[in-house]
Tab-separated table of C-alpha atoms in Angstrom:
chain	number	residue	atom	x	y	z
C	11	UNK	CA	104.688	82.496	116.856
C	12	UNK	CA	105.146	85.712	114.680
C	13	UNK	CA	102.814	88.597	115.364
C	14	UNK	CA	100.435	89.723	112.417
C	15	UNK	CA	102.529	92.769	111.679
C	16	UNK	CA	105.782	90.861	111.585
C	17	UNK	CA	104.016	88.574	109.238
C	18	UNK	CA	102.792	91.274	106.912
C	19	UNK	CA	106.528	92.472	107.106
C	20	UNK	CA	108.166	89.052	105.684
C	21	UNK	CA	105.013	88.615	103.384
C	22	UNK	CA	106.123	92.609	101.951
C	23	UNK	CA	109.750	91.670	101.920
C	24	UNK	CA	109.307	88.501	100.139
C	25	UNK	CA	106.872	90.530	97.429
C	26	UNK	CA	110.262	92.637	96.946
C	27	UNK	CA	112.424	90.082	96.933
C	28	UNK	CA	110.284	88.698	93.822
C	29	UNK	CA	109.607	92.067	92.189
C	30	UNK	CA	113.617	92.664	92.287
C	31	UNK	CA	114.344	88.668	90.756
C	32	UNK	CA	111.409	89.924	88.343
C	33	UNK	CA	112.978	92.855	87.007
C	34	UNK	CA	116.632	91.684	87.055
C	35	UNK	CA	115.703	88.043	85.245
C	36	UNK	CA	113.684	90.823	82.431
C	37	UNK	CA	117.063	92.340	81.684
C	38	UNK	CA	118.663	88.308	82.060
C	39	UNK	CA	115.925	87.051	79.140
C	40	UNK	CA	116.046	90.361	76.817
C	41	UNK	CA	119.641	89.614	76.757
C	42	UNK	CA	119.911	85.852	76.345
C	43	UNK	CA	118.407	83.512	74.258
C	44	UNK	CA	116.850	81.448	77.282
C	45	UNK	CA	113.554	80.428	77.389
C	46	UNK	CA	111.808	82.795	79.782
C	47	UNK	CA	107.974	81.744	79.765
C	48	UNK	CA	108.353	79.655	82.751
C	49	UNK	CA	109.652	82.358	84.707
C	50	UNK	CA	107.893	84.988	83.462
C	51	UNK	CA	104.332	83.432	84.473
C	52	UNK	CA	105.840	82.273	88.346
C	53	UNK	CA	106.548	85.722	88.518
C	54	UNK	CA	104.369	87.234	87.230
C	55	UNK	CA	101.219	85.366	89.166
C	56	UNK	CA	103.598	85.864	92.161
C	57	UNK	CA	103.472	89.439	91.665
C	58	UNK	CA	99.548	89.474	90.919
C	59	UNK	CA	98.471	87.440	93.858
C	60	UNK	CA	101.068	89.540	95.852
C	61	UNK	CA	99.775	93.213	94.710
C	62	UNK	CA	96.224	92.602	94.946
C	63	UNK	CA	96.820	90.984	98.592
C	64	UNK	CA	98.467	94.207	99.462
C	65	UNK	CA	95.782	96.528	97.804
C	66	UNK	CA	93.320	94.801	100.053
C	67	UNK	CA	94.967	94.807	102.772
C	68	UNK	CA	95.621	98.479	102.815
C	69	UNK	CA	92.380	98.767	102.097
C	70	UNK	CA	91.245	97.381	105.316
C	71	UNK	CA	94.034	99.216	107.134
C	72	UNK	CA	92.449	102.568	105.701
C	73	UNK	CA	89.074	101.459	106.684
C	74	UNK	CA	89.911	100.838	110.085
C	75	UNK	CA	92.153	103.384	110.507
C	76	UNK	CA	89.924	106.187	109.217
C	77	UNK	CA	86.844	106.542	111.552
C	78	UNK	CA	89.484	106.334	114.520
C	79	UNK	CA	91.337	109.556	113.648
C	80	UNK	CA	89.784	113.070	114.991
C	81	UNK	CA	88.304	115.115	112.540
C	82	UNK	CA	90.430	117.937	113.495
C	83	UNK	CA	93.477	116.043	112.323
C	84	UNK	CA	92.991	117.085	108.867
C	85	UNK	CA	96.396	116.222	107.632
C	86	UNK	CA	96.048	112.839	108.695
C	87	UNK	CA	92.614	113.018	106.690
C	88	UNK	CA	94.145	113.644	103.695
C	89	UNK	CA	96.944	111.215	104.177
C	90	UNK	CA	94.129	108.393	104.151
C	91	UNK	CA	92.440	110.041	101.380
C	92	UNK	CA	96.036	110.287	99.476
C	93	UNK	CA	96.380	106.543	99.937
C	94	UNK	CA	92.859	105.103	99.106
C	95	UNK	CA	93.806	107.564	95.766
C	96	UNK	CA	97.369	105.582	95.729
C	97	UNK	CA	95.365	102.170	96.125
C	98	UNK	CA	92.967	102.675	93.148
C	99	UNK	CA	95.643	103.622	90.834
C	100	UNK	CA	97.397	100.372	92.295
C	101	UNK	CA	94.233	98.083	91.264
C	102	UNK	CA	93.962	100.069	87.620
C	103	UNK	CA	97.971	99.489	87.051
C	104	UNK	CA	97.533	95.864	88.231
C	105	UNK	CA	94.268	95.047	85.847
C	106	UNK	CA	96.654	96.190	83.206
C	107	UNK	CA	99.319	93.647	83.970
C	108	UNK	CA	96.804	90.381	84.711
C	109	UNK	CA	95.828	91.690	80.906
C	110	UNK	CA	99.042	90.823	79.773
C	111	UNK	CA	99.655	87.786	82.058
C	112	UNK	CA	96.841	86.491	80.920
C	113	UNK	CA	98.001	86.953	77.487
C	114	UNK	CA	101.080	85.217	78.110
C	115	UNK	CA	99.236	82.574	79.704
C	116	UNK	CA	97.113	82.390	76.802
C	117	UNK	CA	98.934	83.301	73.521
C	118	UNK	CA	102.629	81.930	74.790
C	119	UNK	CA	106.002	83.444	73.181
C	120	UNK	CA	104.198	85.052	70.584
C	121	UNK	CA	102.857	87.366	74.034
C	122	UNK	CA	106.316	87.795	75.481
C	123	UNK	CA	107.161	91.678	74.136
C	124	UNK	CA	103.666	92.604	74.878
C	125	UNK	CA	103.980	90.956	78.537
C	126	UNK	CA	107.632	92.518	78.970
C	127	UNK	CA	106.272	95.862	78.090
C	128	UNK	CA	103.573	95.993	80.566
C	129	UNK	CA	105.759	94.385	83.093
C	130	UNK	CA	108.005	97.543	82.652
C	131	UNK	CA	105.372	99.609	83.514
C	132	UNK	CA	104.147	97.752	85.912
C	133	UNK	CA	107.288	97.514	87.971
C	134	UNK	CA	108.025	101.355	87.237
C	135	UNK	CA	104.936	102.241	88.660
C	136	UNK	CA	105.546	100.324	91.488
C	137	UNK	CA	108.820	101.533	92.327
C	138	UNK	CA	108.770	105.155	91.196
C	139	UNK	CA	105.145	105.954	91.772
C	140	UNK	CA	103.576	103.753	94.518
C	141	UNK	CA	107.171	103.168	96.269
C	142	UNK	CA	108.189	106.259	96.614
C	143	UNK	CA	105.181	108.223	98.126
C	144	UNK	CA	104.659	105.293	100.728
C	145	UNK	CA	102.275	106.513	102.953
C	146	UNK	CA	102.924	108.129	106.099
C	147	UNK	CA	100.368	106.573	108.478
C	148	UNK	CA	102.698	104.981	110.995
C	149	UNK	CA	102.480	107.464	114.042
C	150	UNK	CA	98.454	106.921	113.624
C	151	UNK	CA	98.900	102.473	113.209
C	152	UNK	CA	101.566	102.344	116.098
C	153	UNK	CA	98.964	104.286	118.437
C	154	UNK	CA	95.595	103.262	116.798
C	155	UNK	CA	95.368	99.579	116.011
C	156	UNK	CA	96.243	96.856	117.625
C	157	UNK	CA	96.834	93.000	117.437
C	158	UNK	CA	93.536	92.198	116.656
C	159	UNK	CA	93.051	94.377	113.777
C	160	UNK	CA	96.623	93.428	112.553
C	161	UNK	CA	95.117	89.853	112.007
C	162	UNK	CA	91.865	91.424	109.822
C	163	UNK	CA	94.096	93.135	107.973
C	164	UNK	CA	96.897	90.823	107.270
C	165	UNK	CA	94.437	87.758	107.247
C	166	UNK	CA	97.249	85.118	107.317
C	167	UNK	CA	95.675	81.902	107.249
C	168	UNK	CA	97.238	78.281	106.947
C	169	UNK	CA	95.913	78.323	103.509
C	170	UNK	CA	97.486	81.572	102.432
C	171	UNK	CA	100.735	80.785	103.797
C	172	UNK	CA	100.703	77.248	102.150
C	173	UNK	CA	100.238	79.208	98.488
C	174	UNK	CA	102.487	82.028	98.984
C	175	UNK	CA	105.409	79.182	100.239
C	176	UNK	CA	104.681	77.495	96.649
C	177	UNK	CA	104.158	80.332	94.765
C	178	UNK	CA	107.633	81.727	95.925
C	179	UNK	CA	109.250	77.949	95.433
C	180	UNK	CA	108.684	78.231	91.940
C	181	UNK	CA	109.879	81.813	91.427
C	182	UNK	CA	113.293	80.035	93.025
C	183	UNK	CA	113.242	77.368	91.096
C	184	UNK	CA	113.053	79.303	87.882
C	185	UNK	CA	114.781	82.303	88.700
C	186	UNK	CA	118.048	82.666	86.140
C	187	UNK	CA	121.488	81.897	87.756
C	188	UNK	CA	122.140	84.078	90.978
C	189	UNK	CA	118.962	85.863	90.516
C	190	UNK	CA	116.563	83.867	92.855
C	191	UNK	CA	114.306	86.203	95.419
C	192	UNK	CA	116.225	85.247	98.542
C	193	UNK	CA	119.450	85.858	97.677
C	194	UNK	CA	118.065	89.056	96.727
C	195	UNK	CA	118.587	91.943	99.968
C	196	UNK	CA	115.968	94.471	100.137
C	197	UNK	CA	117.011	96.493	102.637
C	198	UNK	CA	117.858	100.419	101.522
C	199	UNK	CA	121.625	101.158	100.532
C	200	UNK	CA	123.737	102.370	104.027
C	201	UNK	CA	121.692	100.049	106.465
């Protein structure tokens, strides 16, 4: 049975996995004349469920994280404070795209440009702003926390997994030709 932190890390890489199928099937729909509503919404509610689950679950990693540090370890202070700033700017950036999912939800095709604009920015955020500061906190969770608060914070229940396995299903399922999350490696270049 997987620990809590090696479910968080398949749970992560399978969020990638989708947010890489998401932004290569963009480019696939912009360029064909394929019907991409179906994808678009498995993605994109995918995405939602997936960013907000990680918001809130950095949020409870920061709250449990924070009271355990010294006071005198100012840097590590501000490292927490840099990443509940990181995490609000997360939840603002995501309200803006569950705007425009719901709008493609709602409204249909006539939504799409509107949708594929805020997906841009979305996913730019997400890999130029959010992705590349990740936050340095591992030398303070390795020593810190332990199994038990790896299961509050992941909070993987039966339930969850159940969803996610569906949710991710129909990503597959719609995902263009050769662009379906698990054929898609996430792991850095030179690995």
């Amino acid at each position: 049975m997987p620990t809590s932190l090696e479910n968080l890390r398949s749970e992560r890489r399978r969020k990638l996995q989708v947010r890489e199928s998401f932004s290569r099937g963009l480019a696939f729909f912009r360029a064909s004349g394929a019907d991409p509503l179906p994808f678009y919404l498995a993605c994109g509610e995918y995405l939602a469920a997936g960013q907000r689950r990680l918001i809130d679950q950095d949020g409870r990693l920061v709250d449990l994280l924070a009271p355990r540090v010294p006071a005198a370890q100012a840097q590590d202070h501000d490292a927490i404070r840099m990443l509940r700033e990181r995490l609000a700017l997360a939840a603002r950036s995501l309200a803006d795209f569950e705007a425009a999912l719901g709008s493609l939800r709602r409204r249909g095709a006539v939504a799409r440009k509107e949708f594929e604009e805020a997906s841009e920015r979305f996913l730019d955020l997400l890999v130029n702003v959010l992705g590349a500061r990740s936050h340095s906190l591992r030398h303070l969770t390795t020593t810190l926390l332990d199994e038990g608060d790896w299961r509050q914070i992941v909070d993987c229940t039966p339930e969850f997994e159940a969803a996610e396995s569906a949710a991710y299903a129909a990503v597959s399922r719609l995902a263009p030709p050769g662009l379906a999350p698990d054929g898609i490696d996430t792991q850095p270049a030179g690995r």
